XYZ file of C-alpha atoms in Angstrom:
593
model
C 24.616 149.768 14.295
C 27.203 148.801 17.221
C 28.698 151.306 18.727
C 30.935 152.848 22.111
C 28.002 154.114 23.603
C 28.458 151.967 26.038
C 28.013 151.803 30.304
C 30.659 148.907 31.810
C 29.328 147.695 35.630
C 32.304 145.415 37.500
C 33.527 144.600 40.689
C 37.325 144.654 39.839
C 36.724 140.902 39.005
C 34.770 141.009 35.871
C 32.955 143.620 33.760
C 30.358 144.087 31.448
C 29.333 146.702 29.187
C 26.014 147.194 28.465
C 24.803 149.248 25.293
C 21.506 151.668 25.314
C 18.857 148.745 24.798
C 20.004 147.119 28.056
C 21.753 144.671 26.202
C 25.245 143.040 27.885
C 27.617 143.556 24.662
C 31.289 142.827 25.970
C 32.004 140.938 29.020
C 34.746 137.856 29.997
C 35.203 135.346 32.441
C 36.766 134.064 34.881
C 38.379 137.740 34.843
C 38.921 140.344 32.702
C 41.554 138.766 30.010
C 38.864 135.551 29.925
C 36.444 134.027 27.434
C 33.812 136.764 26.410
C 30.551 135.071 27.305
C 29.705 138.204 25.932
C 30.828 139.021 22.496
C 28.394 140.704 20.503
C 30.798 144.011 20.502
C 32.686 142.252 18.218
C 30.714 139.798 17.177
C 29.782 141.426 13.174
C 27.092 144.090 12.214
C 24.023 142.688 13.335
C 25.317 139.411 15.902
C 22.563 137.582 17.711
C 24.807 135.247 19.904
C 27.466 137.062 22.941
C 24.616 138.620 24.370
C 21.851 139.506 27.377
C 18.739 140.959 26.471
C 15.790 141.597 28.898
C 13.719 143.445 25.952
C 9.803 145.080 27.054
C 7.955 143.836 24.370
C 6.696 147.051 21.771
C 9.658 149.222 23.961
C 9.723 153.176 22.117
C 11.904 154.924 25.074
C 14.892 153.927 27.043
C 16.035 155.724 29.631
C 19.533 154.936 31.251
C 21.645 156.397 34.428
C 23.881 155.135 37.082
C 23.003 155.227 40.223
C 24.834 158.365 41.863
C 28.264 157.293 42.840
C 28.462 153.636 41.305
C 28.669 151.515 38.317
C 25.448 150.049 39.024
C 23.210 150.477 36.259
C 19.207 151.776 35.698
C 17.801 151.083 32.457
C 13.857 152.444 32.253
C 11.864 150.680 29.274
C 8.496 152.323 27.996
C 6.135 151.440 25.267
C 3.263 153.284 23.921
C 0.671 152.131 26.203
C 2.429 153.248 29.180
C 4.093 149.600 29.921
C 7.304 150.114 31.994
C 9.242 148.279 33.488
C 13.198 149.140 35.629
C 16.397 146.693 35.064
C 19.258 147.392 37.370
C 22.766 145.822 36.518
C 25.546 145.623 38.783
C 28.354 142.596 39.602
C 28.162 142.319 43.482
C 31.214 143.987 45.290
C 31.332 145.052 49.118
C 33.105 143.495 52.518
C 32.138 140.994 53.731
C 33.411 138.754 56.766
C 36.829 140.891 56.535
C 37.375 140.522 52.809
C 36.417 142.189 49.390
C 33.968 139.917 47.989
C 34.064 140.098 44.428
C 32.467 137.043 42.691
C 32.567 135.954 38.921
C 28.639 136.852 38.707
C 26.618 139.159 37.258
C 22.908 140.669 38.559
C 20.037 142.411 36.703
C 16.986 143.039 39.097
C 14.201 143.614 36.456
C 10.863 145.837 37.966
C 7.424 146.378 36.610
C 6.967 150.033 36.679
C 4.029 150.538 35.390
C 1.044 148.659 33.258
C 1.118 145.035 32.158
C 4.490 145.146 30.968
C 5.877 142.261 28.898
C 9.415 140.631 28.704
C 11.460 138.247 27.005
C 14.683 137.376 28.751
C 17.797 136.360 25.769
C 20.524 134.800 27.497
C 23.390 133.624 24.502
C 26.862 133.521 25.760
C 29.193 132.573 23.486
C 32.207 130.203 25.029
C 35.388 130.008 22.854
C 35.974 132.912 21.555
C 32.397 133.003 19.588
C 31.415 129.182 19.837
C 28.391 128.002 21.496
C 27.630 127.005 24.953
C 26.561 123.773 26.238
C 23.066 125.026 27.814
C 20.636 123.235 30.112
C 18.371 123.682 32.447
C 19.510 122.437 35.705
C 16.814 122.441 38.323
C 13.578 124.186 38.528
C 14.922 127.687 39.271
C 18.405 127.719 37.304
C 19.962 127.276 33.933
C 23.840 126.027 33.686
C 26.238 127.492 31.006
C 29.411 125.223 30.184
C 32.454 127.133 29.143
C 36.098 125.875 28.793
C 37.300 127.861 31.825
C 34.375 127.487 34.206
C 30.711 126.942 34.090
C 28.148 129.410 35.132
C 25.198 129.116 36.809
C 21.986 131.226 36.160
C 19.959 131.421 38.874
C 16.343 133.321 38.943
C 13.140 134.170 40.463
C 11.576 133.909 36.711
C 9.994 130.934 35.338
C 13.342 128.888 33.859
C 11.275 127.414 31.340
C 10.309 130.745 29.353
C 14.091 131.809 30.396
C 15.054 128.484 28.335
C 13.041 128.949 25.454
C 13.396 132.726 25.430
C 9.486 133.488 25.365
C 7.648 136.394 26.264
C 6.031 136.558 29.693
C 3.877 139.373 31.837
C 5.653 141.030 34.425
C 3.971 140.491 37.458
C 6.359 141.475 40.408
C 10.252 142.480 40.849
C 12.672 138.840 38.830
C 15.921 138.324 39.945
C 18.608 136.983 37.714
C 22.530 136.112 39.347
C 24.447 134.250 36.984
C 27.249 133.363 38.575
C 29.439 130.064 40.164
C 28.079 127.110 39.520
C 26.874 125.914 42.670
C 23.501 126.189 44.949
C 22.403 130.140 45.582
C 22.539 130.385 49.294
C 19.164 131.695 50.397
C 16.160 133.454 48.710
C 17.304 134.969 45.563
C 14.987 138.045 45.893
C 15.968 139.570 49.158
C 19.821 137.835 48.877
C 20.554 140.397 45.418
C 18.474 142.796 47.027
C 21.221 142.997 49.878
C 23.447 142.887 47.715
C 23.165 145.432 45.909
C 22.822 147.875 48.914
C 25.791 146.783 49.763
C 27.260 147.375 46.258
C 26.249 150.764 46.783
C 27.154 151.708 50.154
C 30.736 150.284 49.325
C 31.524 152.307 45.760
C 29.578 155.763 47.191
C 31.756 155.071 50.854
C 35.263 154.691 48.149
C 33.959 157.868 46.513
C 33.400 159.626 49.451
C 37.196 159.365 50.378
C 38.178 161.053 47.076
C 39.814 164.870 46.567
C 37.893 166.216 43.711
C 38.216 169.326 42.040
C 35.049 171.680 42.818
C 34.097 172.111 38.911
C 33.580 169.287 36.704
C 33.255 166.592 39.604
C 30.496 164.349 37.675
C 33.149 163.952 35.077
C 36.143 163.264 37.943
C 33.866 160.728 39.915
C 32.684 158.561 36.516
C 36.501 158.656 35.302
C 37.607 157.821 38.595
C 35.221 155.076 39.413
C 36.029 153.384 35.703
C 39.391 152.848 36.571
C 39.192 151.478 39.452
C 37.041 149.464 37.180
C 40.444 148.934 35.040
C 42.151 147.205 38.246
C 42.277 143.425 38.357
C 41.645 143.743 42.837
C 43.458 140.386 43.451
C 46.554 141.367 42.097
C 46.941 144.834 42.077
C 47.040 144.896 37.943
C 45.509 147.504 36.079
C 44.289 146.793 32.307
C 44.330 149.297 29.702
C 40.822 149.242 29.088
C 38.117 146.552 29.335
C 38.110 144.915 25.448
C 40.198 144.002 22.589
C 39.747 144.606 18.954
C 38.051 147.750 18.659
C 39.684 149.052 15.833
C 41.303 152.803 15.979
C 39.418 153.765 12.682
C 37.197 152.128 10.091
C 38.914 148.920 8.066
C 42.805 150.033 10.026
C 43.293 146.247 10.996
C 44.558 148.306 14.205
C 42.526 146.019 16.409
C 44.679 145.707 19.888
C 43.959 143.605 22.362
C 44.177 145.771 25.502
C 42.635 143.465 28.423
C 46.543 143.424 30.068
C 48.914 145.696 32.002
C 51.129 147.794 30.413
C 53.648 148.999 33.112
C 53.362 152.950 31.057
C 49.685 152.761 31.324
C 49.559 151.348 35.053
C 51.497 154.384 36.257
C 49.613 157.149 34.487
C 46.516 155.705 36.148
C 47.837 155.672 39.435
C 49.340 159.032 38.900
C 45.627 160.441 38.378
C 44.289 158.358 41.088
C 47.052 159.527 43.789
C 45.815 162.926 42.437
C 42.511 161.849 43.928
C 43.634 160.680 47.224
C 42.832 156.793 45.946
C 45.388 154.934 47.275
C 44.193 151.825 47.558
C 44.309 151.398 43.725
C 48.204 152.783 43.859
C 49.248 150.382 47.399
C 47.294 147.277 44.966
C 49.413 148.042 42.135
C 52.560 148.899 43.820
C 52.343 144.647 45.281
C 51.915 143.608 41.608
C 54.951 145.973 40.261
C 57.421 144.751 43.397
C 56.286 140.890 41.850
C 57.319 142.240 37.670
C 60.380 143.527 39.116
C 61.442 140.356 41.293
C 60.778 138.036 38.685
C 62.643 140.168 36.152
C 65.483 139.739 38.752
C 67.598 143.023 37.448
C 67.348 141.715 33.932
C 64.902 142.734 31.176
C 61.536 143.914 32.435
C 58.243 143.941 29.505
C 56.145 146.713 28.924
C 53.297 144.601 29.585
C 52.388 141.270 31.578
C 49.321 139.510 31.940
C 46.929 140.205 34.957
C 48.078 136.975 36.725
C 51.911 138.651 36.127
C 52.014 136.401 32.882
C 55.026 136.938 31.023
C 54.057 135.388 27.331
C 51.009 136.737 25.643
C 51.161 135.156 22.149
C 48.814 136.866 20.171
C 46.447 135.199 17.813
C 43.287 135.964 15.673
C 39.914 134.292 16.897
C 38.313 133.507 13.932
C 34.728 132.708 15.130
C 34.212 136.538 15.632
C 33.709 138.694 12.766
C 35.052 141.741 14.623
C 33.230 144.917 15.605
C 31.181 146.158 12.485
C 32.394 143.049 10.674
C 36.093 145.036 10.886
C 38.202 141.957 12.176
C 40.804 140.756 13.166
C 39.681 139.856 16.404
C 42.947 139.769 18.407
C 43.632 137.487 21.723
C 46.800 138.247 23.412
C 49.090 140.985 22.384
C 52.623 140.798 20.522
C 53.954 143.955 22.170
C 54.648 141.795 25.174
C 58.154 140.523 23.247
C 58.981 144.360 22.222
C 61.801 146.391 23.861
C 60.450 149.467 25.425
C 63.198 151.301 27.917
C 60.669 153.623 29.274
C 59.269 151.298 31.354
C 62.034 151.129 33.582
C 61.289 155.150 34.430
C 57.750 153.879 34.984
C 58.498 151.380 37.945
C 60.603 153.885 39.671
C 58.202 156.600 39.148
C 54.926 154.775 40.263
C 56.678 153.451 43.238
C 58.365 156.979 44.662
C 55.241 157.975 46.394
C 55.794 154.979 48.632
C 58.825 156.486 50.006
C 57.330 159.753 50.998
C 53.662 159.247 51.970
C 52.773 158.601 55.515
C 49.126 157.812 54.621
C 50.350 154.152 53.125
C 49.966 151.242 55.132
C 53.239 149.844 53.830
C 55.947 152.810 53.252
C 58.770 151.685 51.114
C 62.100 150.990 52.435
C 65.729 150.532 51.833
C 65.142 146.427 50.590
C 62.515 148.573 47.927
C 65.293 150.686 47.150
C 67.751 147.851 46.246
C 65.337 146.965 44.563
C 64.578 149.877 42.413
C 67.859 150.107 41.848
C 68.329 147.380 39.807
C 65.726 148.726 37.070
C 67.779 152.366 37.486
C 70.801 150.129 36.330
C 68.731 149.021 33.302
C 67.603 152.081 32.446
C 71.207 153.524 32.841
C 72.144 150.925 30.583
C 70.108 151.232 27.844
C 68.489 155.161 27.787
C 70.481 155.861 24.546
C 69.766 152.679 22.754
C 66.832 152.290 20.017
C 63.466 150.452 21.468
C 59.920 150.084 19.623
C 58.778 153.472 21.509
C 55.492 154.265 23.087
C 53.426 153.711 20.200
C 54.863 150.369 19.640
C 56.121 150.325 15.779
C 56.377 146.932 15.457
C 59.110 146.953 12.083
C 61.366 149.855 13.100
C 63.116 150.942 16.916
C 64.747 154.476 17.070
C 66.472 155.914 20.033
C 63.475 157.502 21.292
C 63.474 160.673 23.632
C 60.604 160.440 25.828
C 61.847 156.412 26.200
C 65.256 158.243 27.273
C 63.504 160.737 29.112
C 61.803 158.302 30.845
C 65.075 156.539 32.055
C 66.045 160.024 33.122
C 63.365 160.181 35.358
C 64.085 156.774 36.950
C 67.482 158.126 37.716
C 66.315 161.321 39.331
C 63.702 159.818 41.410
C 65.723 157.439 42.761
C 68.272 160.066 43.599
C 65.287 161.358 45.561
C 64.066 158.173 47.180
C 67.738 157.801 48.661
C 68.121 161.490 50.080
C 64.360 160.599 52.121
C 66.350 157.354 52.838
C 68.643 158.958 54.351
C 71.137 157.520 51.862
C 73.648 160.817 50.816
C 75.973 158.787 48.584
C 73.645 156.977 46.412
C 71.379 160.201 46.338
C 74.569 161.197 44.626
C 75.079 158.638 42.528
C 72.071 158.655 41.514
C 71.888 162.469 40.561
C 74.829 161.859 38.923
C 73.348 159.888 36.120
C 70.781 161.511 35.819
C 72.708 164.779 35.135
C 74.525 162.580 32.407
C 71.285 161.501 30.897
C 69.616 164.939 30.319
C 73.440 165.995 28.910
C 72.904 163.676 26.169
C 68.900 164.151 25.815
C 69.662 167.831 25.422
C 72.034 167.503 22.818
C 70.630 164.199 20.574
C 67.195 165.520 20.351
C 67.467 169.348 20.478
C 67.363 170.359 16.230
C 68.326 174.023 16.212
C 67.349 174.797 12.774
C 63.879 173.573 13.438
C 63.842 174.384 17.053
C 62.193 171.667 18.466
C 63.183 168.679 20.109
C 62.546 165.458 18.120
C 61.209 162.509 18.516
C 64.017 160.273 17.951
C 67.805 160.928 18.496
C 68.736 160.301 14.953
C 65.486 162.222 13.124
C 63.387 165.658 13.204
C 60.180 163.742 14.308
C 56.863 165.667 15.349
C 55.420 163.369 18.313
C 52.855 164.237 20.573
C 54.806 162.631 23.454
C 57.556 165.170 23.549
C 55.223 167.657 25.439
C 55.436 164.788 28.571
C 58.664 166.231 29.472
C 57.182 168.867 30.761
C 55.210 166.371 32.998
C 58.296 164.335 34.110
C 59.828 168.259 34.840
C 62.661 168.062 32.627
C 62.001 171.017 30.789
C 59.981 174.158 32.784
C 57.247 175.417 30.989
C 59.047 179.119 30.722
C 61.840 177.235 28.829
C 62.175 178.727 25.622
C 62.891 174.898 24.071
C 59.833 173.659 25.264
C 57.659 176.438 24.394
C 59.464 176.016 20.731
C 58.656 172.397 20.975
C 55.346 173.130 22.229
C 54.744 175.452 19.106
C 55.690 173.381 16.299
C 53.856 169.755 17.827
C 50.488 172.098 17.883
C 51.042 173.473 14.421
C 51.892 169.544 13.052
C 49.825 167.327 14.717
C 46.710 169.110 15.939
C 43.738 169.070 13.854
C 40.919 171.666 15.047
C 40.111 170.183 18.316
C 42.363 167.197 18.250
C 45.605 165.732 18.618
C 47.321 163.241 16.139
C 49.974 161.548 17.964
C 51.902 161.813 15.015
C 51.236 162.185 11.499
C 54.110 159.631 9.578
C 53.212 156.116 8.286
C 54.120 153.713 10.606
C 53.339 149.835 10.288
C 49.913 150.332 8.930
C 49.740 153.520 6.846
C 48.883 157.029 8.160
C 46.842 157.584 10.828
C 43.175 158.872 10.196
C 41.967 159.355 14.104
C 43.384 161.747 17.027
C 44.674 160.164 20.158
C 42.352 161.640 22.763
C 45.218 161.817 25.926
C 47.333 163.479 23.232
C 44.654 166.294 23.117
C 44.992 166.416 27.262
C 48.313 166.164 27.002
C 48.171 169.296 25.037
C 45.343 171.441 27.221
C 48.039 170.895 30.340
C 50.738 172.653 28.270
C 48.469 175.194 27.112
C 47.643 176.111 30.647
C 51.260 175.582 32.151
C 52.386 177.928 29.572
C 49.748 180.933 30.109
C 47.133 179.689 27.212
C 44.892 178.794 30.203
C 41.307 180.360 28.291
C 42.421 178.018 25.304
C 42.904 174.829 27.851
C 40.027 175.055 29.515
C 37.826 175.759 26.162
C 39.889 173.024 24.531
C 38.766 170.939 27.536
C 35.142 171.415 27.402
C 35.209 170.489 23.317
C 36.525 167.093 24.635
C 34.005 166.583 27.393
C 31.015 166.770 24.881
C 32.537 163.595 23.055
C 32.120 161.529 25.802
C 29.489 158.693 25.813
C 26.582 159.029 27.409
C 28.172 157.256 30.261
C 30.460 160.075 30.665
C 33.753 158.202 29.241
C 35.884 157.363 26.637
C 37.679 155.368 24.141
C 41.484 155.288 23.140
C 40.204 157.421 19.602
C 38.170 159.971 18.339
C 37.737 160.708 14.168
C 38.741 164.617 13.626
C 36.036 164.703 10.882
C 32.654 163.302 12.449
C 34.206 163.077 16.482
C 33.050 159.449 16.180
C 34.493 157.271 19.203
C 37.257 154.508 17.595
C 39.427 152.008 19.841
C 39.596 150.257 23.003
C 37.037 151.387 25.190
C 36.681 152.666 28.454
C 40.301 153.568 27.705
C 42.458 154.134 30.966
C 44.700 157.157 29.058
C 41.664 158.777 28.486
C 40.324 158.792 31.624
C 43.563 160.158 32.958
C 43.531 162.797 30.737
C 40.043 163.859 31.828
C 41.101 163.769 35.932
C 43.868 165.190 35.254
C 42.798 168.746 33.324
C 40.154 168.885 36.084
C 41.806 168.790 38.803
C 44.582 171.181 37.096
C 42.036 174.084 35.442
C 39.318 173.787 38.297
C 38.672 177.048 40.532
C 39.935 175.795 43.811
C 37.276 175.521 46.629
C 38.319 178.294 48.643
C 36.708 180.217 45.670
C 33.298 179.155 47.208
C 34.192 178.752 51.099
C-alpha cells in the first residue's frame, strides 16, 4: 500500500522521491511546481504508470541509506540465491565553470553486487497530469519522452531495446541511466555520471560542513537541514512548502493541498531554522526573491503565497486523470489560498529580511533603499493589524481578526523600529516603536479573556489555537509572563492529545480535524522548555523523532491514534520544528570540550 516512507534526492531544480522498492513515486518537471513525470504517489492504490522501477528479479531484502551527508541515494537488492545488485539515485548538482549546475535530469547508477543478478528496468512517466507519454526510441543508446513542457531524454549504458520493452536482462557490469535534456550526452556516459556524482557529493558534504549543529541529535539536524535546502527553488531564491500536492491530511478529508509554491509564512520559518544553522546562502537566495514580491506589490497588497517563478495567480483546479493517493482524490494543481487575505505576511517580509541589516557575514547587507522599502509593507501591516483575514490555517468561508495575524504585524513594526536604530535612523526608529507600542495596546486588550485567562485566537471569540504559543517566539510575551503561562496551560489541556498537538479542535471548512499538526507539537516542546518543563520537552521531543520515516523526515500530519504519517510530505514546518528543538534542548559542546 502507498505510503510517506519515502527518500526525495534533488538538486534545488527538481526532486524525486523514491519509496523502499527503489521505485521513483513523485517527481515534476521542468521544476518543482511542473508536470509529475512521476505520479504514482497519487496515482490510486495499486498505479502502474508515474513511475521508475529498476526491480532484481525474485528480490526478498532491500536495504536503503543515503550516502553520509547528501541526498544521494543507495538502494541494496538481494534475493535468495545471494543475487545483489546496488542502485544509487541522485539529480547532479555541484560548480561547475563558476556556476551551480543544476540540470532537469535525473541518475540511477545500477551495480551487480554479487551473483548473476537479474533486472528489469520500468520507465512510465506520465505527462499531463496522469496521461501518457509519447515514447520512442531515439538512437541506439537513448529513449525520448515527449511531455507538454519539455521532452526528456533517457540516455544509458543498458541495451535500449530491453529498456523499451521493459524485459529482464543479466547484470553483467555497473548501467548508467541520465534522463535528462533532450539533446546528445556529452562524452561516455559511464565515467561522465560517475564524475558526477563525486561531485554531487563533495558539493552537499562541503555545504554541510559549513553548518552550526547542535552536538546531540545532529543526524536528525543534517537530514532536516539538507531537505530544505531541498525545498528551495536555487534560481530564484523561492522556497516551497514541501515537494507534492494532494496528500491528504487524514483518510477520505478531501484536504488535499497543493503545496509545490511559496508561502511568504512558511519561507521565513525555514530561513529562521536555517540562519540558526549558519546557512545563509538559502536566507541571501530567498531574501532576492522577497525584495522581487515586495517590488511588484509596489506598497499595495502583498499574497501569502506566489508561484516559484514569483507568479501571482495560481488558479487551482482538480486533475482528473489521477485517482489521488490511496484512490483519496482530489488531486489539486494550483492553490486557491493565493486570492486569500492573510495580514501576517507583512510581519513575515520584515522579519525574514532584519538579519540583513545586522549580519556582517552577508555578501549584500541591507540598506536604507531596503528600508524604504520595508517600510511600505510596515504601512500595510499598520493598516490592516486589527482587521479580519482568513488566518494561518486558511479558513476559506470565514476571516476573524486574528491575533497571531496581528501579532505578526506587531512584529513588522518592531523590527523595523530596529532596522532604523542600526541605520542610524533615530526618528523613524521612533516612529516605528511607536506603532508598535500601539499595536500590542490593542493585542493586549482584544485577545486577553480574563474569565478564561487565556488569550484567544480571534479578537471577537475565546478560541483555543495552537498558534497563540508563537508569541512567545516573536517575544511579545516572556515566558515568566503569567498570561502566557495561562495561555500556555489551557492550549495544552485543549488541543494536545497524548503526544500530539491539534492545531485546533473547531470545525472549520471541512469538519473537525482527526490528525495533529506536527510543528504544533514543536511549537509546544519550545514552550515547555522556555517555561522550566525542560524533562517534558526533551521527552516530548524524542516521541516525535521515532515518527519520522525511515529517511529521517516528515510530513505536514501525524494520526494521534496509529502515529500514521498524513499530508504534504517532506513538509518544510516540520523540518523546522525538528532543527529548531535541537538546537534549543541540545547539551552545548563545551559539555564535551
Amino acid at each position: 500500500m502507498t505510503n510517506l516512507d519515502l527518500w526525495p534526492i534533488g538538486n534545488c531544480q527538481v526532486s524525486a522521491l523514491v519509496d523502499r522498492t527503489g521505485q521513483f513515486v513523485w517527481g515534476c518537471a521542468p521544476r518543482v511546481d511542473g508536470d509529475p513525470l512521476f505520479s504514482a504517489l497519487v496515482g490510486g492504490e495499486a498505479p502502474d504508470t508515474g513511475l521508475w522501477a529498476i526491480d532484481l528479479e525474485d528480490c526478498v531484502s532491500i536495504e536503503q541509506e543515503y550516502l553520509r551527508n547528501t541526498p544521494v541515494l543507495v538502494t541494496r537488492c538481494a534475493d535468495a540465491a545471494g543475487n545483489a545488485i546496488e542502485i544509487v539515485d541522485f539529480c547532479p548538482y555541484f560548480r561547475r565553470s563558476g556556476r551551480s549546475y543544476r540540470p532537469v535530469a535525473f541518475a540511477r547508477i545500477v551495480r551487480p553486487v554479487s551473483g548473476s543478478p537479474r533486472i528489469r528496468v520500468r520507465l512510465r512517466p506520465t505527462c499531463g497530469w496522469g496521461g501518457t507519454c509519447h515514447r520512442a526510441i531515439g538512437g541506439t543508446n537513448h529513449i525520448r519522452y515527449e511531455m507538454d513542457a519539455l521532452t526528456l531524454r533517457l540516455s544509458t549504458s543498458a541495451p535500449v531495446g530491453l529498456v523499451h520493452e521493459e524485459r529482464a536482462f543479466r547484470l553483467e557490469g555497473t548501467l548508467h541511466f541520465f534522463l535528462g535534456p533532450d539533446e546528445s550526452f556529452a562524452g561516455d556516459i559511464g565515467p561522465t555520471l560517475d564524475a558526477m556524482l563525486a561531485s554531487t557529493v563533495g558539493e552537499w558534504r562541503e555545504w554541510v560542513r559549513g553548518l552550526a549543529i547542535p552536538l546531540e541529535w545532529q543526524d536528525v539536524v543534517i537530514r532536516s537541514a539538507i531537505t530544505l535546502k531541498l525545498c528551495q527553488h536555487e534560481e530564484t531564491g523561492a522556497i516551497v512548502a514541501a515537494l507534492t500536492t494532494s496528500v491528504p491530511e487524514h483518510a477520505g478529508s478531501q484536504r488535499n493541498w497543493d503545496y509545490r509554491y511559496c508561502w511568504i509564512r512558511d519561507a521565513y520559518y525555514t530561513v529562521q531554522a536555517l540562519n540558526r544553522l549558519g546557512a545563509l546562502d538559502v536566507l541571501e537566495g530567498y531574501l532576492v526573491y522577497l525584495r522581487n514580491i515586495v517590488d511588484s506589490a509596489k506598497g499595495g497588497h502583498i499574497q501569502p503565497l506566489y508561484g516559484v517563478l514569483g507568479e501571482a495567480v495560481l488558479e487551482e483546479r482538480a486533475a482528473p486523470g489521477l485517482a489521488g493517493y490511496r484512490g483519496m482524490g482530489p488531486v489539486r494543481v494550483g492553490n486557491q489560498a493565493y486570492e486569500q487575505i492573510q495580514h501576517d505576511a507583512y510581519g513575515q517580509i520584515v522579519l525574514s529580511n532584519t538579519q540583513a541589516f545586522f549580519d556582517e557575514r552577508l555578501f549584500r547587507k541591507s540598506g536604507i533603499e531596503d528600508f524604504e522599502a520595508l517600510e511600505r509593507v510596515g504601512e500595510r501591516a499598520w493598516a490592516h493589524y486589527d482587521q479580519p483575514d482568513a488566518g494561518l490555517w486558511e479558513l476559506r468561508t470565514r476571516q476573524s481578526v486574528h491575533t497571531y495575524s496581528s501579532a505578526m504585524c506587531w512584529a513588522a513594526c518592531d523590527r523595523l523600529a530596529n532596522a532604523a536604530q542600526v541605520l542610524g535612523l533615530p526618528s523613524r526608529s521612533a516612529f516605528w516603536q511607536d506603532r508598535a507600542d500601539k499595536i500590542r495596546a490593542r493585542i493586549e486588550e482584544a485577545a486577553w479573556r480574563p474569565d478564561t485567562r487565556r488569550l484567544s485566537a480571534t479578537f471577537s471569540g475565546d478560541d483555543l489555537d495552537a498558534s497563540v504559543i508563537q508569541l512567545l517566539e516573536l517575544r511579545f510575551l516572556a515566558p515568566d509572563d503569567p498570561r502566557f503561562i495561562d495561555t500556555l496551560n489551557a492550549v495544552e489541556a485543549g488541543l494536545r492529545r497524548g503526544s500530539y498537538m491539534l492545531r485546533y479542535a473547531t470545525e472549520d471548512d471541512f469538519g473537525l480535524p482527526e490528525t495533529a499538526f506536527n510543528v504544533c507539537t514543536f511549537w509546544l516542546i519550545e514552550a515547555l522548555h522556555f517555561t522550566g518543563r525542560s524533562d517534558e520537552a526533551r521527552a516530548l521531543f524524542e516521541e516525535m523523532l521515532t515518527r519520522r520515516t525511515a529517511a529521517g523526515l516528515l510530513s505536514e500530519d501525524i494520526d494521534p491514534i496509529t502515529g500514521e504519517l498524513w499530508g504534504n510530505y517532506p513538509q518544510t514546518y516540520s523540518l523546522v520544528g525538528m532543527i529548531n528543538c535541537a538546537v534549543l534542548l541540545s547539551k552545548p559542546w563545551s559539555s564535551i570540550r
